[in-house]
């Protein structure tokens, strides 16, 4: 039996606690920097400043402790008040703006959120119309009355939710998401997932593998073909899930025909490696160590993007990668410097130029699109054309 999601009241209380903790953490970083700067000033003033420093340190410690305590208490009070008012019953908690905020917060701090405020952390779940769908026969049959034997599963990237794939079609004539169009053109039932993108890639891969095992078993009709499509980090989670599925001998692995990676940093993300170097440099001076601490709070999922180590691709499936660049050509200076603004061209195509192993992909399964950015890959007609071309072919 699938565990029910937390109530709106529980989520509001947890949101208040999380905001209070964030305020307290920020206060701690300010205090750390203040002490470092004041310490250097008192040291330069000499031994005669010792009595003043003692008084300063005592007063500042009380002030910062009061601010930290006030932030935590204020956050908790706000959460309780929100839960006891009409806010706790409102539909706004399922709205697109809060979904965007949830995705951003979980991408940045998802492991911390799950550890300390579990009610706010999204589960690995099938999503439809802004809500979780239990991976059970009755629930899936009700959510997918036109269930097909071919299923395309979509995984969003870091700091995203399933809403990032675009607005679903309201009728069969509208374009809609890639999933809507695949259902019309190739007969795939689209399944969109939400997950906590701030967790380790391997942990999300494990959860995805387990969910696919339950999905295949509970799907309303016998499932013959799986297509796994991941944007950015979602592609790494796809690869990790396939490794787990193979290792555990799960039946769904044999049904995977295609894996598609859209802007996936197979060789790592340059921005995460730059963040590591910046944190190391900031730690060299006492006055900037607080900034280094702030940078190092980033989630385990972000840290994994420095050097993903996921092993070989699933041998029984066909794999495809699309890379975008801001310049028309991957050789343009802007493309070399920025890639798609977040992921370098070579990393998205798995060329193995940053120390990792090159992906065993045919050139026909690597595709470049110029003049686009990272998030264009989520909803663009040229991406869909290539996606449809690949999935229409055999393995």
Short mmCIF file of C-alpha atoms in Angstrom, two decimals:
data_model
loop_
_atom_site.label_atom_id
_atom_site.label_comp_id
_atom_site.label_asym_id
_atom_site.label_seq_id
_atom_site.Cartn_x
_atom_site.Cartn_y
_atom_site.Cartn_z
CA UNK A 1 0.00 0.00 0.00
CA UNK A 2 1.39 3.40 -0.99
CA UNK A 3 1.80 5.78 1.95
CA UNK A 4 -0.54 8.81 1.62
CA UNK A 5 1.09 12.21 1.08
CA UNK A 6 1.35 14.62 4.05
CA UNK A 7 -1.70 16.76 4.75
CA UNK A 8 -1.77 20.44 3.86
CA UNK A 9 -1.67 21.28 7.56
CA UNK A 10 1.47 19.19 8.09
CA UNK A 11 3.12 20.80 5.07
CA UNK A 12 2.34 24.32 6.32
CA UNK A 13 3.75 23.56 9.75
CA UNK A 14 6.88 22.10 8.17
CA UNK A 15 7.18 25.11 5.86
CA UNK A 16 7.14 27.42 8.87
CA UNK A 17 9.84 25.39 10.61
CA UNK A 18 11.96 25.33 7.46
CA UNK A 19 11.71 29.11 7.02
CA UNK A 20 12.63 29.62 10.66
CA UNK A 21 15.64 27.33 10.35
CA UNK A 22 16.74 29.14 7.18
CA UNK A 23 16.60 32.47 8.99
CA UNK A 24 18.59 31.05 11.90
CA UNK A 25 21.18 29.60 9.54
CA UNK A 26 21.58 32.92 7.72
CA UNK A 27 21.99 34.68 11.06
CA UNK A 28 24.72 32.21 11.99
CA UNK A 29 26.65 32.96 8.82
CA UNK A 30 26.37 36.72 9.44
CA UNK A 31 27.60 36.19 13.00
CA UNK A 32 30.53 34.12 11.78
CA UNK A 33 31.61 36.85 9.37
CA UNK A 34 31.08 39.57 11.99
CA UNK A 35 33.30 37.76 14.49
CA UNK A 36 36.05 37.26 11.90
CA UNK A 37 36.10 40.91 10.88
CA UNK A 38 35.89 42.14 14.48
CA UNK A 39 38.64 39.73 15.52
CA UNK A 40 41.03 41.13 12.93
CA UNK A 41 40.22 44.71 14.02
CA UNK A 42 40.78 43.94 17.72
CA UNK A 43 44.01 42.11 16.95
CA UNK A 44 45.30 45.15 15.11
CA UNK A 45 44.36 47.38 18.06
CA UNK A 46 46.66 45.43 20.39
CA UNK A 47 46.35 44.08 23.97
CA UNK A 48 44.75 47.27 25.23
CA UNK A 49 41.56 46.46 23.37
CA UNK A 50 41.02 43.19 25.25
CA UNK A 51 38.38 44.52 27.71
CA UNK A 52 36.43 46.11 24.85
CA UNK A 53 36.62 42.87 22.85
CA UNK A 54 35.30 40.85 25.78
CA UNK A 55 32.32 43.16 26.16
CA UNK A 56 31.72 43.24 22.38
CA UNK A 57 31.82 39.45 22.10
CA UNK A 58 29.44 38.96 25.02
CA UNK A 59 26.89 41.45 23.73
CA UNK A 60 27.04 40.23 20.13
CA UNK A 61 26.65 36.59 21.24
CA UNK A 62 23.44 37.48 23.11
CA UNK A 63 22.09 39.53 20.19
CA UNK A 64 22.75 36.85 17.58
CA UNK A 65 21.36 34.10 19.82
CA UNK A 66 18.19 36.18 20.27
CA UNK A 67 17.83 36.73 16.53
CA UNK A 68 18.35 33.02 15.81
CA UNK A 69 15.80 32.04 18.43
CA UNK A 70 13.36 34.66 17.17
CA UNK A 71 13.69 33.41 13.59
CA UNK A 72 12.96 29.83 14.61
CA UNK A 73 10.07 30.82 16.87
CA UNK A 74 8.62 33.17 14.26
CA UNK A 75 8.78 30.51 11.55
CA UNK A 76 7.06 27.92 13.73
CA UNK A 77 4.38 30.41 14.78
CA UNK A 78 3.72 31.34 11.14
CA UNK A 79 3.36 27.66 10.23
CA UNK A 80 0.90 26.99 13.05
CA UNK A 81 -1.17 30.10 12.26
CA UNK A 82 -1.25 29.20 8.56
CA UNK A 83 -2.37 25.66 9.37
CA UNK A 84 -5.21 26.93 11.60
CA UNK A 85 -6.54 29.45 9.05
CA UNK A 86 -8.13 29.03 5.59
CA UNK A 87 -4.57 28.85 4.18
CA UNK A 88 -4.41 25.30 5.46
CA UNK A 89 -7.38 24.25 3.34
CA UNK A 90 -6.60 26.28 0.21
CA UNK A 91 -5.69 24.86 -3.17
CA UNK A 92 -2.70 27.21 -3.42
CA UNK A 93 -0.45 24.51 -1.92
CA UNK A 94 -0.88 22.55 -5.16
CA UNK A 95 -0.50 25.58 -7.44
CA UNK A 96 2.22 26.07 -10.07
CA UNK A 97 3.98 28.90 -8.21
CA UNK A 98 4.46 26.83 -5.08
CA UNK A 99 5.49 23.85 -7.21
CA UNK A 100 8.19 26.01 -8.78
CA UNK A 101 9.35 27.12 -5.33
CA UNK A 102 9.29 23.55 -4.02
CA UNK A 103 11.41 22.36 -6.92
CA UNK A 104 13.95 25.14 -6.44
CA UNK A 105 14.25 24.63 -2.68
CA UNK A 106 14.53 20.86 -2.94
CA UNK A 107 17.13 21.12 -5.68
CA UNK A 108 19.25 23.44 -3.58
CA UNK A 109 18.70 21.87 -0.15
CA UNK A 110 16.74 18.68 -0.75
CA UNK A 111 18.76 16.34 1.45
CA UNK A 112 18.59 18.81 4.36
CA UNK A 113 14.84 19.27 3.81
CA UNK A 114 14.19 15.52 3.81
CA UNK A 115 16.27 15.04 6.94
CA UNK A 116 14.72 17.88 8.98
CA UNK A 117 11.36 18.69 7.35
CA UNK A 118 10.24 15.48 5.70
CA UNK A 119 6.68 16.73 5.08
CA UNK A 120 8.05 19.25 2.55
CA UNK A 121 10.21 16.78 0.63
CA UNK A 122 8.47 15.37 -2.48
CA UNK A 123 8.38 11.61 -2.79
CA UNK A 124 9.32 9.84 -5.99
CA UNK A 125 5.78 9.77 -7.34
CA UNK A 126 3.67 9.60 -10.50
CA UNK A 127 1.98 12.97 -10.98
CA UNK A 128 -1.19 13.94 -12.81
CA UNK A 129 -3.03 17.28 -12.69
CA UNK A 130 -0.82 18.53 -9.87
CA UNK A 131 -1.36 15.54 -7.57
CA UNK A 132 0.29 12.23 -6.69
CA UNK A 133 -1.15 9.09 -8.25
CA UNK A 134 -0.76 5.95 -6.14
CA UNK A 135 1.12 3.25 -8.03
CA UNK A 136 -1.64 0.72 -7.49
CA UNK A 137 -3.94 -0.97 -10.04
CA UNK A 138 -7.15 0.88 -9.17
CA UNK A 139 -5.52 4.31 -8.92
CA UNK A 140 -3.59 3.89 -12.18
CA UNK A 141 -6.67 2.62 -14.02
CA UNK A 142 -8.60 5.69 -12.90
CA UNK A 143 -5.79 8.11 -13.77
CA UNK A 144 -4.97 6.51 -17.15
CA UNK A 145 -8.25 5.29 -18.67
CA UNK A 146 -6.56 5.14 -22.10
CA UNK A 147 -3.53 3.20 -20.88
CA UNK A 148 -1.38 1.86 -23.72
CA UNK A 149 1.07 -1.02 -23.82
CA UNK A 150 3.86 1.46 -24.54
CA UNK A 151 4.77 3.92 -21.79
CA UNK A 152 7.06 6.97 -21.88
CA UNK A 153 8.27 8.07 -18.44
CA UNK A 154 9.50 11.65 -18.02
CA UNK A 155 11.97 12.72 -15.32
CA UNK A 156 12.60 16.42 -14.71
CA UNK A 157 15.96 17.89 -13.78
CA UNK A 158 17.53 19.69 -10.84
CA UNK A 159 15.32 22.34 -9.16
CA UNK A 160 12.38 21.38 -11.39
CA UNK A 161 9.07 19.56 -11.06
CA UNK A 162 6.91 17.75 -13.60
CA UNK A 163 5.40 21.15 -14.48
CA UNK A 164 8.68 22.06 -16.22
CA UNK A 165 7.67 19.91 -19.23
CA UNK A 166 5.10 22.50 -20.29
CA UNK A 167 1.36 22.89 -20.23
CA UNK A 168 -0.60 19.67 -20.90
CA UNK A 169 -3.00 19.62 -23.85
CA UNK A 170 -6.64 20.24 -22.99
CA UNK A 171 -7.81 18.31 -26.05
CA UNK A 172 -6.39 16.12 -28.80
CA UNK A 173 -5.93 19.06 -31.17
CA UNK A 174 -3.62 21.08 -28.91
CA UNK A 175 0.13 20.54 -29.02
CA UNK A 176 0.65 19.95 -25.30
CA UNK A 177 3.71 18.33 -23.76
CA UNK A 178 6.06 15.88 -25.47
CA UNK A 179 4.02 13.18 -23.74
CA UNK A 180 0.73 14.41 -25.22
CA UNK A 181 2.24 14.40 -28.70
CA UNK A 182 3.85 10.97 -28.31
CA UNK A 183 0.49 9.54 -27.28
CA UNK A 184 -1.15 10.93 -30.43
CA UNK A 185 1.63 10.10 -32.88
CA UNK A 186 3.20 6.88 -31.59
CA UNK A 187 0.76 5.48 -29.02
CA UNK A 188 2.80 5.98 -25.85
CA UNK A 189 1.05 6.64 -22.55
CA UNK A 190 2.96 9.55 -20.93
CA UNK A 191 3.84 9.25 -17.24
CA UNK A 192 5.37 12.26 -15.47
CA UNK A 193 7.22 11.95 -12.17
CA UNK A 194 8.19 14.32 -9.40
CA UNK A 195 11.12 13.62 -7.08
CA UNK A 196 13.44 15.35 -4.64
CA UNK A 197 16.26 16.47 -6.92
CA UNK A 198 18.47 17.48 -4.00
CA UNK A 199 19.12 13.87 -2.97
CA UNK A 200 22.08 11.84 -4.20
CA UNK A 201 21.67 10.69 -7.79
CA UNK A 202 22.18 7.09 -6.67
CA UNK A 203 19.40 7.39 -4.07
CA UNK A 204 16.96 8.79 -6.62
CA UNK A 205 18.05 6.07 -9.04
CA UNK A 206 17.24 3.44 -6.42
CA UNK A 207 13.81 4.96 -5.78
CA UNK A 208 13.10 5.25 -9.51
CA UNK A 209 14.02 1.61 -10.06
CA UNK A 210 11.64 0.55 -7.29
CA UNK A 211 8.85 2.75 -8.63
CA UNK A 212 9.23 1.34 -12.15
CA UNK A 213 8.99 -2.17 -10.71
CA UNK A 214 5.66 -1.30 -9.08
CA UNK A 215 4.45 0.67 -12.12
CA UNK A 216 4.98 -2.23 -14.54
CA UNK A 217 3.22 -4.64 -12.18
CA UNK A 218 0.23 -2.34 -11.53
CA UNK A 219 -0.18 -0.86 -15.03
CA UNK A 220 -3.78 -1.36 -16.27
CA UNK A 221 -2.68 -3.35 -19.35
CA UNK A 222 0.29 -5.60 -19.96
CA UNK A 223 3.22 -3.27 -20.57
CA UNK A 224 5.39 -4.15 -23.55
CA UNK A 225 7.71 -1.15 -23.98
CA UNK A 226 9.27 1.44 -21.68
CA UNK A 227 10.84 4.69 -22.84
CA UNK A 228 12.76 6.68 -20.20
CA UNK A 229 13.26 10.39 -20.92
CA UNK A 230 15.29 12.59 -18.59
CA UNK A 231 16.10 16.28 -18.68
CA UNK A 232 19.43 17.35 -17.17
CA UNK A 233 19.86 15.53 -13.83
CA UNK A 234 16.85 13.40 -14.75
CA UNK A 235 19.02 11.64 -17.33
CA UNK A 236 21.55 10.74 -14.65
CA UNK A 237 18.74 9.33 -12.51
CA UNK A 238 17.60 7.25 -15.51
CA UNK A 239 21.11 5.80 -15.86
CA UNK A 240 21.33 5.11 -12.14
CA UNK A 241 17.94 3.38 -12.09
CA UNK A 242 19.00 1.11 -14.96
CA UNK A 243 22.12 0.12 -13.01
CA UNK A 244 20.02 -0.69 -9.94
CA UNK A 245 17.45 -2.56 -12.02
CA UNK A 246 20.13 -4.69 -13.68
CA UNK A 247 21.85 -5.39 -10.38
CA UNK A 248 18.60 -6.50 -8.74
CA UNK A 249 17.32 -8.40 -11.78
CA UNK A 250 14.06 -6.41 -11.99
CA UNK A 251 11.75 -7.44 -14.87
CA UNK A 252 11.11 -3.89 -16.13
CA UNK A 253 14.72 -3.60 -17.33
CA UNK A 254 13.97 -5.97 -20.22
CA UNK A 255 11.10 -3.75 -21.36
CA UNK A 256 13.22 -0.59 -21.73
CA UNK A 257 13.64 0.12 -25.46
CA UNK A 258 14.91 3.72 -25.47
CA UNK A 259 16.60 6.08 -23.01
CA UNK A 260 16.69 9.74 -24.05
CA UNK A 261 18.94 12.31 -22.38
CA UNK A 262 18.11 16.00 -22.86
CA UNK A 263 20.95 18.28 -21.76
CA UNK A 264 22.23 15.66 -19.29
CA UNK A 265 25.71 16.38 -17.83
CA UNK A 266 27.17 12.91 -18.39
CA UNK A 267 30.70 14.24 -17.85
CA UNK A 268 29.72 16.58 -15.02
CA UNK A 269 28.71 20.23 -14.71
CA UNK A 270 31.39 22.91 -14.89
CA UNK A 271 29.40 25.21 -12.57
CA UNK A 272 29.51 22.69 -9.71
CA UNK A 273 33.25 22.22 -10.13
CA UNK A 274 33.64 26.02 -10.08
CA UNK A 275 31.58 26.20 -6.87
CA UNK A 276 33.93 23.71 -5.23
CA UNK A 277 36.95 25.74 -6.21
CA UNK A 278 35.31 28.97 -5.01
CA UNK A 279 34.47 27.46 -1.62
CA UNK A 280 38.06 26.27 -1.24
CA UNK A 281 39.40 29.74 -2.04
CA UNK A 282 36.99 31.48 0.34
CA UNK A 283 38.10 29.22 3.18
CA UNK A 284 41.61 30.67 3.01
CA UNK A 285 40.59 33.87 4.86
CA UNK A 286 38.71 33.97 8.18
CA UNK A 287 36.56 36.87 6.95
CA UNK A 288 35.23 34.89 3.98
CA UNK A 289 34.86 31.45 5.58
CA UNK A 290 31.21 32.20 6.28
CA UNK A 291 30.64 32.60 2.53
CA UNK A 292 32.38 29.27 1.96
CA UNK A 293 30.08 27.68 4.55
CA UNK A 294 27.06 29.14 2.75
CA UNK A 295 28.22 27.67 -0.57
CA UNK A 296 28.89 24.28 0.99
CA UNK A 297 25.30 24.00 2.26
CA UNK A 298 24.20 23.08 -1.29
CA UNK A 299 22.46 19.74 -1.66
CA UNK A 300 24.03 16.33 -2.20
CA UNK A 301 22.35 16.22 -5.60
CA UNK A 302 24.19 19.34 -6.74
CA UNK A 303 27.49 17.96 -5.41
CA UNK A 304 26.98 14.82 -7.48
CA UNK A 305 27.01 16.91 -10.64
CA UNK A 306 30.74 17.59 -10.35
CA UNK A 307 31.84 14.11 -11.46
CA UNK A 308 28.95 11.67 -12.06
CA UNK A 309 30.09 8.06 -11.96
CA UNK A 310 27.32 5.87 -13.30
CA UNK A 311 29.02 3.06 -15.18
CA UNK A 312 28.08 1.79 -18.65
CA UNK A 313 24.74 2.33 -20.35
CA UNK A 314 22.02 -0.33 -20.28
CA UNK A 315 23.13 -2.65 -23.09
CA UNK A 316 19.65 -3.92 -24.03
CA UNK A 317 18.25 -0.44 -24.81
CA UNK A 318 19.04 2.19 -27.40
CA UNK A 319 20.34 5.49 -26.00
CA UNK A 320 20.02 8.99 -27.44
CA UNK A 321 21.43 12.36 -26.34
CA UNK A 322 20.50 15.91 -27.32
CA UNK A 323 22.77 18.87 -26.58
CA UNK A 324 21.86 22.52 -27.00
CA UNK A 325 24.22 25.48 -27.34
CA UNK A 326 23.50 29.19 -27.15
CA UNK A 327 25.49 29.69 -30.35
CA UNK A 328 24.36 28.32 -33.70
CA UNK A 329 27.38 26.01 -33.82
CA UNK A 330 29.06 24.09 -30.99
CA UNK A 331 32.32 25.62 -32.21
CA UNK A 332 31.12 29.20 -31.71
CA UNK A 333 32.90 31.03 -28.88
CA UNK A 334 29.65 31.52 -26.93
CA UNK A 335 28.92 27.80 -27.23
CA UNK A 336 32.39 26.85 -26.05
CA UNK A 337 32.15 29.17 -23.05
CA UNK A 338 28.52 28.64 -22.05
CA UNK A 339 27.29 25.43 -23.65
CA UNK A 340 23.52 25.60 -23.15
CA UNK A 341 24.12 28.04 -20.22
CA UNK A 342 24.40 25.19 -17.69
CA UNK A 343 25.80 22.07 -19.38
CA UNK A 344 28.75 21.97 -21.80
CA UNK A 345 28.09 20.57 -25.27
CA UNK A 346 30.62 17.73 -24.90
CA UNK A 347 29.20 16.71 -21.52
CA UNK A 348 25.62 16.57 -22.83
CA UNK A 349 26.73 14.28 -25.67
CA UNK A 350 28.89 12.12 -23.39
CA UNK A 351 32.19 12.64 -25.17
CA UNK A 352 34.14 11.96 -21.95
CA UNK A 353 36.35 15.06 -22.12
CA UNK A 354 36.25 15.87 -18.40
CA UNK A 355 37.85 12.70 -17.10
CA UNK A 356 34.87 10.37 -17.43
CA UNK A 357 34.39 7.51 -19.87
CA UNK A 358 32.84 8.38 -23.24
CA UNK A 359 29.34 7.01 -23.81
CA UNK A 360 29.01 4.25 -26.37
CA UNK A 361 26.60 6.13 -28.64
CA UNK A 362 26.32 6.01 -32.41
CA UNK A 363 26.61 9.38 -34.09
CA UNK A 364 23.00 9.01 -35.24
CA UNK A 365 22.02 8.95 -31.56
CA UNK A 366 23.80 12.23 -30.78
CA UNK A 367 22.00 15.40 -31.83
CA UNK A 368 22.92 19.08 -31.52
CA UNK A 369 20.51 22.02 -31.56
CA UNK A 370 21.98 25.51 -31.87
CA UNK A 371 20.53 28.76 -30.63
CA UNK A 372 18.77 27.17 -27.63
CA UNK A 373 19.38 27.18 -23.88
CA UNK A 374 19.16 24.45 -21.26
CA UNK A 375 15.47 24.87 -20.48
CA UNK A 376 14.45 25.08 -24.14
CA UNK A 377 14.99 21.32 -24.24
CA UNK A 378 11.90 20.80 -22.07
CA UNK A 379 9.41 22.10 -24.64
CA UNK A 380 10.62 22.80 -28.15
CA UNK A 381 9.34 21.55 -31.54
CA UNK A 382 12.84 20.64 -32.80
CA UNK A 383 13.45 18.49 -29.74
CA UNK A 384 10.13 16.74 -30.25
CA UNK A 385 10.87 16.09 -33.92
CA UNK A 386 14.10 14.31 -32.99
CA UNK A 387 12.41 12.47 -30.14
CA UNK A 388 9.66 11.21 -32.42
CA UNK A 389 12.22 10.21 -35.06
CA UNK A 390 14.20 8.10 -32.61
CA UNK A 391 11.23 6.43 -30.89
CA UNK A 392 9.66 5.50 -34.22
CA UNK A 393 12.72 3.36 -34.96
CA UNK A 394 13.42 -0.09 -33.62
CA UNK A 395 16.12 -0.98 -31.13
#
